[in-house]
mmCIF file of C-alpha atoms in Angstrom:
data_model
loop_
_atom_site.group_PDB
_atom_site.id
_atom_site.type_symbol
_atom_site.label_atom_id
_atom_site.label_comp_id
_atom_site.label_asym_id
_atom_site.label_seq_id
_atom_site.Cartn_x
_atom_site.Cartn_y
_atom_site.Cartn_z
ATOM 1 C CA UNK A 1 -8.887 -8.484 3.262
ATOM 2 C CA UNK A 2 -7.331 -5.126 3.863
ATOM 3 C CA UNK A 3 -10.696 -3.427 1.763
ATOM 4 C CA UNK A 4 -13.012 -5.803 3.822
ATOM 5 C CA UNK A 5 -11.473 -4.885 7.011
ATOM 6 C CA UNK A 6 -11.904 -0.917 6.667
ATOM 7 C CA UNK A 7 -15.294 -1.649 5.455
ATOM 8 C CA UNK A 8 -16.471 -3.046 8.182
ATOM 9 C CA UNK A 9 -14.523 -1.391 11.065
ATOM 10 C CA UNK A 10 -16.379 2.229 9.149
ATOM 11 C CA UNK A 11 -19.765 0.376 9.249
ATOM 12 C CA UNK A 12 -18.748 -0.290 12.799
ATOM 13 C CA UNK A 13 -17.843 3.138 13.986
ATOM 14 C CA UNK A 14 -20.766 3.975 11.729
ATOM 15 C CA UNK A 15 -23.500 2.536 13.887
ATOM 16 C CA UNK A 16 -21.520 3.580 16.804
ATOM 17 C CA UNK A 17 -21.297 6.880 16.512
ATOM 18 C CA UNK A 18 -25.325 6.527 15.568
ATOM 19 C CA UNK A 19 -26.191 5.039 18.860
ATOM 20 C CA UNK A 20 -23.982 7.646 20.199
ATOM 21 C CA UNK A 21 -26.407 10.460 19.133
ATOM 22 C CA UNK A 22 -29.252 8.746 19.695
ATOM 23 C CA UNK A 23 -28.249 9.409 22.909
ATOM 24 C CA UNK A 24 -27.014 12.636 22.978
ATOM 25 C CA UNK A 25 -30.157 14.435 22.386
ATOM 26 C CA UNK A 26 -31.761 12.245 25.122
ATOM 27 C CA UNK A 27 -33.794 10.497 23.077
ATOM 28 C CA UNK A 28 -35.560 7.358 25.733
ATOM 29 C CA UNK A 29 -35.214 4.283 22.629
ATOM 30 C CA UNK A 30 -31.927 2.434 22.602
ATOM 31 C CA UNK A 31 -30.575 1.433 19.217
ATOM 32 C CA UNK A 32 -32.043 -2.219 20.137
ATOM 33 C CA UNK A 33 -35.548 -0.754 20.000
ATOM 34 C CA UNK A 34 -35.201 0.378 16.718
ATOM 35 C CA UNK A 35 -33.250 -3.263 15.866
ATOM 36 C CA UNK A 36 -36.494 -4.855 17.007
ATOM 37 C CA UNK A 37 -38.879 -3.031 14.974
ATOM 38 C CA UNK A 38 -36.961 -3.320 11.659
ATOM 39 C CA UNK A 39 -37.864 -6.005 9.314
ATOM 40 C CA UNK A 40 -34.021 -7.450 10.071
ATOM 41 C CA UNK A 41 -34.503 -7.965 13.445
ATOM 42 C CA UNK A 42 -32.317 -7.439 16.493
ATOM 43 C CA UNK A 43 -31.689 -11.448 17.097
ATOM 44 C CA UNK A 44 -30.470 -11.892 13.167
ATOM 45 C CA UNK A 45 -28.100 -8.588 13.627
ATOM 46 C CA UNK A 46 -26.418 -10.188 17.179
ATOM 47 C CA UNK A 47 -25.915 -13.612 15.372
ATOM 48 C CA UNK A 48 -24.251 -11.660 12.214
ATOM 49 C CA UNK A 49 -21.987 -9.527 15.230
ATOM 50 C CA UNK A 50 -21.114 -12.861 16.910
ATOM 51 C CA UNK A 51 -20.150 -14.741 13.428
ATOM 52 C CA UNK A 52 -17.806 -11.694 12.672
ATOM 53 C CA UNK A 53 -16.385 -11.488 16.286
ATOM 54 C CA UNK A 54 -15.481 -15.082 16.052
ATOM 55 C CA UNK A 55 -13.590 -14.927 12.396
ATOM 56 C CA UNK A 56 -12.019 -12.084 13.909
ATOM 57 C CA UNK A 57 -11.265 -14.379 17.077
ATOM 58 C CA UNK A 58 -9.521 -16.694 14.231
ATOM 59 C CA UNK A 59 -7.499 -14.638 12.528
ATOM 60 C CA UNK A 60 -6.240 -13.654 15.675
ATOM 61 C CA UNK A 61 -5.243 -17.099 16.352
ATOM 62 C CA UNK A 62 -3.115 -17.118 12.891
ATOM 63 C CA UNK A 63 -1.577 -13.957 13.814
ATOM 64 C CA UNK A 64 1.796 -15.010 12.511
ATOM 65 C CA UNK A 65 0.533 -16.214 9.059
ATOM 66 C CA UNK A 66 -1.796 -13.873 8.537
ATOM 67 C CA UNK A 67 0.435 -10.724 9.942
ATOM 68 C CA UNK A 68 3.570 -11.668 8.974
ATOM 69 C CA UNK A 69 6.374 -9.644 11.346
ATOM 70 C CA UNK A 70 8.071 -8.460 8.302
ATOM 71 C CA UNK A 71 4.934 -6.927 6.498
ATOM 72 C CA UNK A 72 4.361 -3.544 7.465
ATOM 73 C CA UNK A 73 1.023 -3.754 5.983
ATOM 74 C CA UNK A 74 -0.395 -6.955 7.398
ATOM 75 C CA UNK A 75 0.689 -5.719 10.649
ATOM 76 C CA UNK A 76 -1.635 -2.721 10.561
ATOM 77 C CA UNK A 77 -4.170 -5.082 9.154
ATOM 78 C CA UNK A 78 -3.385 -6.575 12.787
ATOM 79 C CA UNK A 79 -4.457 -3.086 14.346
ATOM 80 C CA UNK A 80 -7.644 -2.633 12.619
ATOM 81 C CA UNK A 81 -8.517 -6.149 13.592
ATOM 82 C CA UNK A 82 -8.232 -5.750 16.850
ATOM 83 C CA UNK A 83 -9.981 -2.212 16.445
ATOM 84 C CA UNK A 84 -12.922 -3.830 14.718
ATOM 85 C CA UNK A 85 -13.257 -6.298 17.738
ATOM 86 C CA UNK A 86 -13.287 -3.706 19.974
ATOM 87 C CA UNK A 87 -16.083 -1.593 18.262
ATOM 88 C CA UNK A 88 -18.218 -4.822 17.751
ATOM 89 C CA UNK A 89 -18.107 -5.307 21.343
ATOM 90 C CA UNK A 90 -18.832 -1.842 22.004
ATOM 91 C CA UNK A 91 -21.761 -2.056 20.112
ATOM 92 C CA UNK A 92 -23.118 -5.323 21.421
ATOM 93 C CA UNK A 93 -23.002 -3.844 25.226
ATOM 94 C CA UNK A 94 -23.833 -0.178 24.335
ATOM 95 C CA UNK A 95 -26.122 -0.156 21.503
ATOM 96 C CA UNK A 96 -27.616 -3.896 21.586
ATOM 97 C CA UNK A 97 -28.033 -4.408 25.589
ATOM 98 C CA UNK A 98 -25.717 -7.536 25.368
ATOM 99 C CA UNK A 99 -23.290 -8.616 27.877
ATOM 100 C CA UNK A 100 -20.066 -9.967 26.665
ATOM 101 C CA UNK A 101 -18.210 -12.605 28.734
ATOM 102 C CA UNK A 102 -14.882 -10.978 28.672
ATOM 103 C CA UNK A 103 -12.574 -7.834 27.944
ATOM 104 C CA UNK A 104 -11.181 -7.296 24.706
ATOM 105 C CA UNK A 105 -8.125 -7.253 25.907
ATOM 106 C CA UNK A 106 -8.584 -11.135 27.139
ATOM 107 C CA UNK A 107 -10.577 -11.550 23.792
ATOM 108 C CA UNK A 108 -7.039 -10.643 22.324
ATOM 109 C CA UNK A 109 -4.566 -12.229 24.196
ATOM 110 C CA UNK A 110 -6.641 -15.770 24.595
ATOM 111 C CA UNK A 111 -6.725 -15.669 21.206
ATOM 112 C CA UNK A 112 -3.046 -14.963 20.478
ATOM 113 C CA UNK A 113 -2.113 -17.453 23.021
ATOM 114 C CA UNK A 114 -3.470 -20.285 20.515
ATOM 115 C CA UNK A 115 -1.230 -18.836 17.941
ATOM 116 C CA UNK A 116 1.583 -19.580 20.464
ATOM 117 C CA UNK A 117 0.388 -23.215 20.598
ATOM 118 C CA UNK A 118 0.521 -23.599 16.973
ATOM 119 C CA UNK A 119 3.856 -21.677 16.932
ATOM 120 C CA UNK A 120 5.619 -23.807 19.324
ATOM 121 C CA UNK A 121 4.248 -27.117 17.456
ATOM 122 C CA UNK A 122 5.309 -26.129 14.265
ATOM 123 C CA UNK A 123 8.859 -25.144 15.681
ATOM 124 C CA UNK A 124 8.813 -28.874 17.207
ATOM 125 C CA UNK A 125 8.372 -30.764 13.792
ATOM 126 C CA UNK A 126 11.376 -27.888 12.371
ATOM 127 C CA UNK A 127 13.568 -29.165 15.206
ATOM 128 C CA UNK A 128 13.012 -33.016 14.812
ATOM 129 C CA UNK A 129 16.169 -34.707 13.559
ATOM 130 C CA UNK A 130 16.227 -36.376 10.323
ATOM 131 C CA UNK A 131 16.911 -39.766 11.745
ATOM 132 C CA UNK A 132 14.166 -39.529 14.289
ATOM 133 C CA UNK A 133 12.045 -42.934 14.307
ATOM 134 C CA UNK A 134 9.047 -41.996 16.017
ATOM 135 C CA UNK A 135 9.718 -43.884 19.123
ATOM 136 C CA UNK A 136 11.370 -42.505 22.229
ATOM 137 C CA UNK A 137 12.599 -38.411 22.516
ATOM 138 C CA UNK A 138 13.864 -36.526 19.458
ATOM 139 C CA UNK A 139 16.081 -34.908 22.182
ATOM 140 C CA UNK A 140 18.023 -38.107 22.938
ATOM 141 C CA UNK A 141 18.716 -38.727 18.651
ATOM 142 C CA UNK A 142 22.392 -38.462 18.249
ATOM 143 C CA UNK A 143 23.507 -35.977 15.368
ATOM 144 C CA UNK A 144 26.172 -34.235 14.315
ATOM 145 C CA UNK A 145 26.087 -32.481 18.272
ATOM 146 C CA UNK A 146 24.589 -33.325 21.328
ATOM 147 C CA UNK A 147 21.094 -32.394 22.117
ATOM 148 C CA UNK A 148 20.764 -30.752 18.723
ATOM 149 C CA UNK A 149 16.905 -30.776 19.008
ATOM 150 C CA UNK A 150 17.280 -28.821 21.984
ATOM 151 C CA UNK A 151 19.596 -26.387 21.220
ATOM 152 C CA UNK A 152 17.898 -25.311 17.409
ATOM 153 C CA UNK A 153 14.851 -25.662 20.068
ATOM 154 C CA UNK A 154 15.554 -23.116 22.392
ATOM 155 C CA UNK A 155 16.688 -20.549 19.647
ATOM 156 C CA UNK A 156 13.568 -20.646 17.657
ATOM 157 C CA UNK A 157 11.610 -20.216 20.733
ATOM 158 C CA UNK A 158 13.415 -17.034 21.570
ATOM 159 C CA UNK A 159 13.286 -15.785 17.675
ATOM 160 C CA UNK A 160 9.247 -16.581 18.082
ATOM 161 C CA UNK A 161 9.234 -14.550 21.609
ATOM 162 C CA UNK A 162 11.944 -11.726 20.034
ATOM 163 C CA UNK A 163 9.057 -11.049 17.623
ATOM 164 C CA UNK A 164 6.356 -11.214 20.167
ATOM 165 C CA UNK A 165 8.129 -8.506 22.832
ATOM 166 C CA UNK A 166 9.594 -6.154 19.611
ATOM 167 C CA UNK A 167 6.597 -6.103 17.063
ATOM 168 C CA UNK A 168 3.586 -7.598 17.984
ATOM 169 C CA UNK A 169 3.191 -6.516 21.618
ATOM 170 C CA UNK A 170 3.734 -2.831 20.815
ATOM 171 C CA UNK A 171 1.114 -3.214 18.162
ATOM 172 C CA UNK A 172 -1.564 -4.837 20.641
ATOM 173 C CA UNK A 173 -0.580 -2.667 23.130
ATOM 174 C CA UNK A 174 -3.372 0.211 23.423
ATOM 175 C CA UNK A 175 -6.091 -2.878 22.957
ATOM 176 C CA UNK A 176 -4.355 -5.031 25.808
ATOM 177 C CA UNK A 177 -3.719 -5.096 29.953
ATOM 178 C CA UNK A 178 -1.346 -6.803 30.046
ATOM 179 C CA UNK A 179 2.092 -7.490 28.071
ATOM 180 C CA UNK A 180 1.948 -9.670 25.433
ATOM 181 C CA UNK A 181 5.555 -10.241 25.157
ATOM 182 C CA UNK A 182 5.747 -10.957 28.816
ATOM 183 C CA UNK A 183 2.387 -14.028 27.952
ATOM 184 C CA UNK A 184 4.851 -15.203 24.973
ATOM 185 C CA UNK A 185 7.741 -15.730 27.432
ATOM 186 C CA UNK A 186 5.518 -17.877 29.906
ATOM 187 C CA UNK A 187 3.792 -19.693 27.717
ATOM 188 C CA UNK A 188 7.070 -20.371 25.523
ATOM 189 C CA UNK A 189 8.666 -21.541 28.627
ATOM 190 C CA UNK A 190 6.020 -23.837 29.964
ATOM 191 C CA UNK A 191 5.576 -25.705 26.870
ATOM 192 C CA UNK A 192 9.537 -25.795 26.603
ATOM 193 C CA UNK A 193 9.056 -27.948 29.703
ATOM 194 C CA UNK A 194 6.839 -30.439 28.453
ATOM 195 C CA UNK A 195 8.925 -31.708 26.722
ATOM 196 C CA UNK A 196 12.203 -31.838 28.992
ATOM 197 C CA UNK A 197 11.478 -32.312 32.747
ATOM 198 C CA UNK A 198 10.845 -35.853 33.019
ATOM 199 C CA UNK A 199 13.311 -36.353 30.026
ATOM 200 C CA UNK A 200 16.317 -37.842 32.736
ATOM 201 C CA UNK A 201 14.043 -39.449 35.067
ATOM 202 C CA UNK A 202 14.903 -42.889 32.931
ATOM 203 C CA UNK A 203 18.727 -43.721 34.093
ATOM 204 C CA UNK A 204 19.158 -44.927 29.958
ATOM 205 C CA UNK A 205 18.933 -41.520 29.019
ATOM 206 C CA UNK A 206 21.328 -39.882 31.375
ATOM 207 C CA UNK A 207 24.140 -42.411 29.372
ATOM 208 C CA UNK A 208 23.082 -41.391 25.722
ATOM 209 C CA UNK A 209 25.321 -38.620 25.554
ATOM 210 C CA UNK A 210 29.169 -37.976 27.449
ATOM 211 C CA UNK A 211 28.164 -36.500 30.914
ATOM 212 C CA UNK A 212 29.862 -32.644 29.742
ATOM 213 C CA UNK A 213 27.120 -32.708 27.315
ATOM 214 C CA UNK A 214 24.316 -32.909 29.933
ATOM 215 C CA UNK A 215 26.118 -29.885 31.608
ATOM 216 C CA UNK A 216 26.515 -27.809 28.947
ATOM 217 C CA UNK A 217 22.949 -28.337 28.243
ATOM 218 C CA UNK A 218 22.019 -27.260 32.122
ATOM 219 C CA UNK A 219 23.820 -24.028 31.196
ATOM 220 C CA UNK A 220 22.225 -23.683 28.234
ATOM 221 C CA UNK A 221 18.446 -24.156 29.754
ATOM 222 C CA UNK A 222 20.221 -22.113 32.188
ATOM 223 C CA UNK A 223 20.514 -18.991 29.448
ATOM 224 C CA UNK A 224 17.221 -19.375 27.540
ATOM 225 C CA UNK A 225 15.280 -19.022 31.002
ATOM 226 C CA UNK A 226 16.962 -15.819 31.970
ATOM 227 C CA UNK A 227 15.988 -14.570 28.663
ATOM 228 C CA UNK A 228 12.893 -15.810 28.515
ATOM 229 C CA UNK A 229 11.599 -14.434 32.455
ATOM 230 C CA UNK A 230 14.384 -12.528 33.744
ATOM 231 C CA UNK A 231 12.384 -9.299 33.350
ATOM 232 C CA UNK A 232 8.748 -10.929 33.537
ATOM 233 C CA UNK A 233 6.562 -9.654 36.602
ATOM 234 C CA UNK A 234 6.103 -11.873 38.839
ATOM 235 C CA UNK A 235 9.278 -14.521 38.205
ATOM 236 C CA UNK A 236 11.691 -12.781 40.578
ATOM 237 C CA UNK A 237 10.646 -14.591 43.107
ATOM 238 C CA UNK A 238 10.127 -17.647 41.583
ATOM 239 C CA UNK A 239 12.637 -20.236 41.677
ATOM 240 C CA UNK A 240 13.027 -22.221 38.108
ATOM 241 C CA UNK A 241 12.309 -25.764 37.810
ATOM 242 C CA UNK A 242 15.149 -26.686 35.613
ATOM 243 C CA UNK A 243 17.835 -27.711 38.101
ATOM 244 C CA UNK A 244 15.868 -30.538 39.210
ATOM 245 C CA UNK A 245 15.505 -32.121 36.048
ATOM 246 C CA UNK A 246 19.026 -32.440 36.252
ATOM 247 C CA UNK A 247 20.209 -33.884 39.574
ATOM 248 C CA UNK A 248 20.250 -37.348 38.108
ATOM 249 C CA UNK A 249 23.032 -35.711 35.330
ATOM 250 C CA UNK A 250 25.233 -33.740 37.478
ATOM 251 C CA UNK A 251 25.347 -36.762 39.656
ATOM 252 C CA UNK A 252 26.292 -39.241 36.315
ATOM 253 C CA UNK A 253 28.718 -36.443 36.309
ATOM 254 C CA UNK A 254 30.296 -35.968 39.254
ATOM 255 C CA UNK A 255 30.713 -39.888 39.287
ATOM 256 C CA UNK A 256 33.243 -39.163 35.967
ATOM 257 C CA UNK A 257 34.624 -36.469 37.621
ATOM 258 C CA UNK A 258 35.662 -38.570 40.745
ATOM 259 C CA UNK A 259 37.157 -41.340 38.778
ATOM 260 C CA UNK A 260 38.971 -38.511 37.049
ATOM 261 C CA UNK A 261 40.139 -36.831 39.960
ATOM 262 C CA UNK A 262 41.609 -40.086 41.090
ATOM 263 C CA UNK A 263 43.652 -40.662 37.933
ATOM 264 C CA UNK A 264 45.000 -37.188 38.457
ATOM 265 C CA UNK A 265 46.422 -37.320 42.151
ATOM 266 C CA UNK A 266 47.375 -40.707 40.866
ATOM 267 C CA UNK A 267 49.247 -39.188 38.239
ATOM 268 C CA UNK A 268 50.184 -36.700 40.568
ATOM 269 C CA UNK A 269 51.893 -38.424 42.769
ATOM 270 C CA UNK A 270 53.466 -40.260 40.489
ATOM 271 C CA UNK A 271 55.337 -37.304 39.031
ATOM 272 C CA UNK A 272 56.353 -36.235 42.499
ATOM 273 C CA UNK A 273 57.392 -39.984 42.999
ATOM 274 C CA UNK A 274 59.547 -40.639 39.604
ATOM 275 C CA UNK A 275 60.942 -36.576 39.465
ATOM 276 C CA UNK A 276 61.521 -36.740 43.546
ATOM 277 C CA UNK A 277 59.134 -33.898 44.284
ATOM 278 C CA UNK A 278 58.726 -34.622 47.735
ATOM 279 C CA UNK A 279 58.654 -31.854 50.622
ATOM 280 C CA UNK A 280 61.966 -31.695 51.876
ATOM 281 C CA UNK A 281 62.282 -28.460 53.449
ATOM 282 C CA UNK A 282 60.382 -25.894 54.946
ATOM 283 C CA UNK A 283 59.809 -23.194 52.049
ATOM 284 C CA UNK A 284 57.762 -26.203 50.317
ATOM 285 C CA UNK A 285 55.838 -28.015 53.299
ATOM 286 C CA UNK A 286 54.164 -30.256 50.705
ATOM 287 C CA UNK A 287 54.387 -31.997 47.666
ATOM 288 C CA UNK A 288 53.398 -30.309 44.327
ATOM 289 C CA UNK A 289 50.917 -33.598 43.997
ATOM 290 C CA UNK A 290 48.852 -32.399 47.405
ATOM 291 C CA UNK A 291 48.591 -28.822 45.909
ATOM 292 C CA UNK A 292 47.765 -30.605 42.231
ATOM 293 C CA UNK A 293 44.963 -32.446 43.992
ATOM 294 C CA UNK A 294 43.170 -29.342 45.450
ATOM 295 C CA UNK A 295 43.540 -27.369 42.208
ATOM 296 C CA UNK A 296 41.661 -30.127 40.565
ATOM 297 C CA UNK A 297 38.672 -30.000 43.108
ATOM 298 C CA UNK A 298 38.600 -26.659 43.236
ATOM 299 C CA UNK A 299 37.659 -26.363 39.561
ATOM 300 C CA UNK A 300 34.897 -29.498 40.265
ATOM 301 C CA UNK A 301 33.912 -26.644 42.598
ATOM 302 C CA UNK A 302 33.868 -23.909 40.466
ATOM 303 C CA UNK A 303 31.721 -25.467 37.666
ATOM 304 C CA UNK A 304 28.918 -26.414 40.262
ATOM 305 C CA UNK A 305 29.130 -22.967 41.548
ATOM 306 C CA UNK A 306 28.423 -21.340 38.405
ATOM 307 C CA UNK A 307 25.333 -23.607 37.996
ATOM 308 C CA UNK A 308 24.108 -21.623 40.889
ATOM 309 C CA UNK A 309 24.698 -18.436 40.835
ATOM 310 C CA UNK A 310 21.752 -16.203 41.142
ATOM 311 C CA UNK A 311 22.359 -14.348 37.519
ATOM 312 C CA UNK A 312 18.598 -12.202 37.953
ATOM 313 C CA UNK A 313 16.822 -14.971 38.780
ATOM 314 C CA UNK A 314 16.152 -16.883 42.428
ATOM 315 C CA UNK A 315 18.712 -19.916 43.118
ATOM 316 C CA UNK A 316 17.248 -23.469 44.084
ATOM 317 C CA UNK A 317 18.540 -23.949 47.372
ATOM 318 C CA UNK A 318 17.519 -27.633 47.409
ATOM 319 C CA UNK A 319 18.908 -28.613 44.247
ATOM 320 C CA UNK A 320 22.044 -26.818 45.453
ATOM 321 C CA UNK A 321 22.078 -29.058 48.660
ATOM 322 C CA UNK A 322 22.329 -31.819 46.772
ATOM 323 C CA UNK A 323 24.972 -31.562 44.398
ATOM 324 C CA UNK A 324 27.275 -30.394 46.513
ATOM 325 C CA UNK A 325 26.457 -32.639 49.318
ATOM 326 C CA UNK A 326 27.061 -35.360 46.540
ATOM 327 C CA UNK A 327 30.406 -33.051 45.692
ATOM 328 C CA UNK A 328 31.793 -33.479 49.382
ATOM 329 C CA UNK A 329 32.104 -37.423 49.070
ATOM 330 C CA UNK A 330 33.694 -36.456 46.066
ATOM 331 C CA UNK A 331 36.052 -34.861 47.690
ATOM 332 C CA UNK A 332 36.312 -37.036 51.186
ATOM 333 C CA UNK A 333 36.905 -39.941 48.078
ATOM 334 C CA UNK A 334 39.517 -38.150 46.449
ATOM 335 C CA UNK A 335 41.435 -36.652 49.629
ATOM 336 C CA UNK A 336 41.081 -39.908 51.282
ATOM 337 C CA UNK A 337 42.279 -41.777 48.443
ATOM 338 C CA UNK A 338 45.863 -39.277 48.814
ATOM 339 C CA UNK A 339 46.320 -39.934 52.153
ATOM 340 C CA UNK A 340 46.378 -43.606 51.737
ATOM 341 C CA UNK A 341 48.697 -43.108 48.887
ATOM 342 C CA UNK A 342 50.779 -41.265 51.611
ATOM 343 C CA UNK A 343 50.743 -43.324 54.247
ATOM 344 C CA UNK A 344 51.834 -46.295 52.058
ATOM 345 C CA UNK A 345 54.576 -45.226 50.054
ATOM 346 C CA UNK A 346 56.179 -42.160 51.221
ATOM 347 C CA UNK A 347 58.900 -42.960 54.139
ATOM 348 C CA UNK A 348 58.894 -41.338 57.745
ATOM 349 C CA UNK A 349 62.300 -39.811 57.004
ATOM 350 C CA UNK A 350 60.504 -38.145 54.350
ATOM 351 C CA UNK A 351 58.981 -34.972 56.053
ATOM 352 C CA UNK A 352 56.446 -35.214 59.028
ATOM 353 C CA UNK A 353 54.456 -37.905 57.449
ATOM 354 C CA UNK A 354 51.735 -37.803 60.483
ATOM 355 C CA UNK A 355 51.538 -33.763 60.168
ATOM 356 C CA UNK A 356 51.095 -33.818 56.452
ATOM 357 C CA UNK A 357 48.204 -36.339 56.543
ATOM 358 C CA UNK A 358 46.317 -34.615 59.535
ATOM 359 C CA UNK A 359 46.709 -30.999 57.163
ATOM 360 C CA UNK A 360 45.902 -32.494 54.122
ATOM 361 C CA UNK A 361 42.947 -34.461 56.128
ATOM 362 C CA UNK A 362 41.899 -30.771 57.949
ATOM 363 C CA UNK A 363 41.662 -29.110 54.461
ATOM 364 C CA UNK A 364 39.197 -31.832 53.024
ATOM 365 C CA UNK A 365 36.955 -31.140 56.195
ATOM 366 C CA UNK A 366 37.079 -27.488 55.695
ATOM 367 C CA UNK A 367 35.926 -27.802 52.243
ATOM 368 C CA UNK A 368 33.189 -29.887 52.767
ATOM 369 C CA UNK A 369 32.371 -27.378 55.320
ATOM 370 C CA UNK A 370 32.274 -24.802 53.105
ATOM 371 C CA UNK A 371 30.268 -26.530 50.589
#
């Protein structure tokens, strides 16, 4: 291959650098002319250029099997492919009259981007568990961890796109327009989320795995898109997809998290109950329970915070309206839930029983306000 390739790219430059002199001394017959008079003929020598541009075309679309990242040779059997297309087209327009239909940096990168199809397939069937039926989402199998397809998913995706942004693009880079590690990274992501973002839209699969799973797997998808178009041109401004996919999880969620919450002012007050930890005086205004119960929130607060921060990339404001819209009945649940507790058990002897209510009912509102 290597022998064939510098064959033909010095026949190429050959009969380039001919036509070029041709010109030079002003001579009024393009190479075509002479094509047309030889007993080869111009027609047979286009169909033999468009037969080699289109194997070319194909190894192009094997770039990763036929130029593997780790061969320093096969990867500058890469170069003088993509040299060889560009002299063949340089023929065809200067020397042969024919228009091409595109750039040879398109040629290049349309190409490549089948590779990326093939890539992303074959990393699919890597990924798929062992105990996968056929039927229903390799994602939802349950393995040794939660949303192991995913996970082994996401980081052979970025080990494909590593290559892509480290080797390959560098290689293609005096032949191409645009970035090729920055094509990788879209087209990576896009087919990522074929195969997620209607994944939750069934209610059954939001209850395959525990609720922190789903999470940790927002914050995951979370991760692999900053890598993947943090720095892309363009994706600044747009605002990723991926927190809608999982409204219908943090919501399964946050309904754990409420009946948690009220087992823990529950337990709460309990502890203030049995170990008589009542406000009594004014250095402690309220019980240890009422500050136990707002610790607890706040870190329900925290962790849908961090889904959200902006971390290079834009937030989505409407998926943020909704969790913590759902996150404030949380909370008016929860709150409300202590000052019944209150109002039924502890005595009026016991403090200011109708000031510690109203405060404990004020800070609720002012959190929901905040959120």
């Amino acid at each position: 291959m290597e022998n064939l390739l510098r064959n033909l790219r010095y026949q190429m430059f050959t009969l380039v650098a001919a036509d070029n002199a041709v010109r030079a001394v002003g001579a009024t017959r393009l190479m075509e002319e002479y094509f047309d008079s030889s007993n080869f003929g111009r027609d047979n020598f286009a169909r033999l250029l468009d037969k080699l541009l289109s194997s070319l075309r194909l190894d192009l679309q094997q770039y990763r099997e036929l130029y593997p990242a780790n061969d320093q040779m096969k990867l500058q059997d890469l170069v003088e492919t993509c040299q060889l297309m560009g002299s063949v087209l340089e023929f065809q327009q200067q020397a042969m009259g024919i228009l091409t239909t595109g750039k040879l940096s398109d040629m290049i990168v349309e190409s490549m981007k089948e590779c990326l199809k093939s890539t992303f397939e074959l990393i699919i069937s890597n990924c798929v568990p062992s105990g996968f039926s056929g039927q229903g989402h390799p994602g939802l199998v349950k393995s040794e961890t939660p949303f192991q397809f995913f996970n082994q998913l996401m980081e052979q995706i970025q080990a494909a796109v590593n290559d892509d942004r480290t080797i390959y693009a560098p290689l293609i880079s005096r032949f191409c327009s645009q970035n090729f590690g920055d094509t990788s990274s879209l087209e990576m992501w896009n087919m990522f989320c074929s195969t997620i973002e209607n994944l939750f839209d069934e209610p059954t699969n939001i209850e395959i795995f525990p609720p922190n799973a789903n999470i940790h797997l927002l914050y995951s998808i979370k991760r692999f898109y900053k890598f993947l178009l943090e720095d892309v041109p363009g994706c600044e401004k747009v605002v990723p997809v991926y927190h809608h996919w999982f409204i219908p999880c943090v919501r399964h969620w946050l309904k754990e998290y409420q009946h948690s919450a009220l087992l823990f002012v529950d337990n709460a007050w309990d502890d203030d109950k049995n170990n008589d930890k009542f406000a009594r005086h004014q250095n402690q205004p309220y019980s240890n329970s009422v500050y136990q119960m707002f610790f607890f929130l706040n870190k329900g607060y925290e962790l849908l915070h961090s889904l959200h921060t902006p971390d290079g990339v834009p937030m989505d404001e409407d998926a943020k309206h909704v969790h913590f819209h759902d996150f404030s009945d949380v909370i008016c649940s929860v709150v409300g839930h202590y000052v019944d507790k209150v109002s039924e058990h502890l005595p009026d002897s016991v403090g200011e029983l109708e000031q510690v209510c109203t405060w404990i009912r004020i800070e609720g509102c002012q959190w929901r306000q905040v959120l």
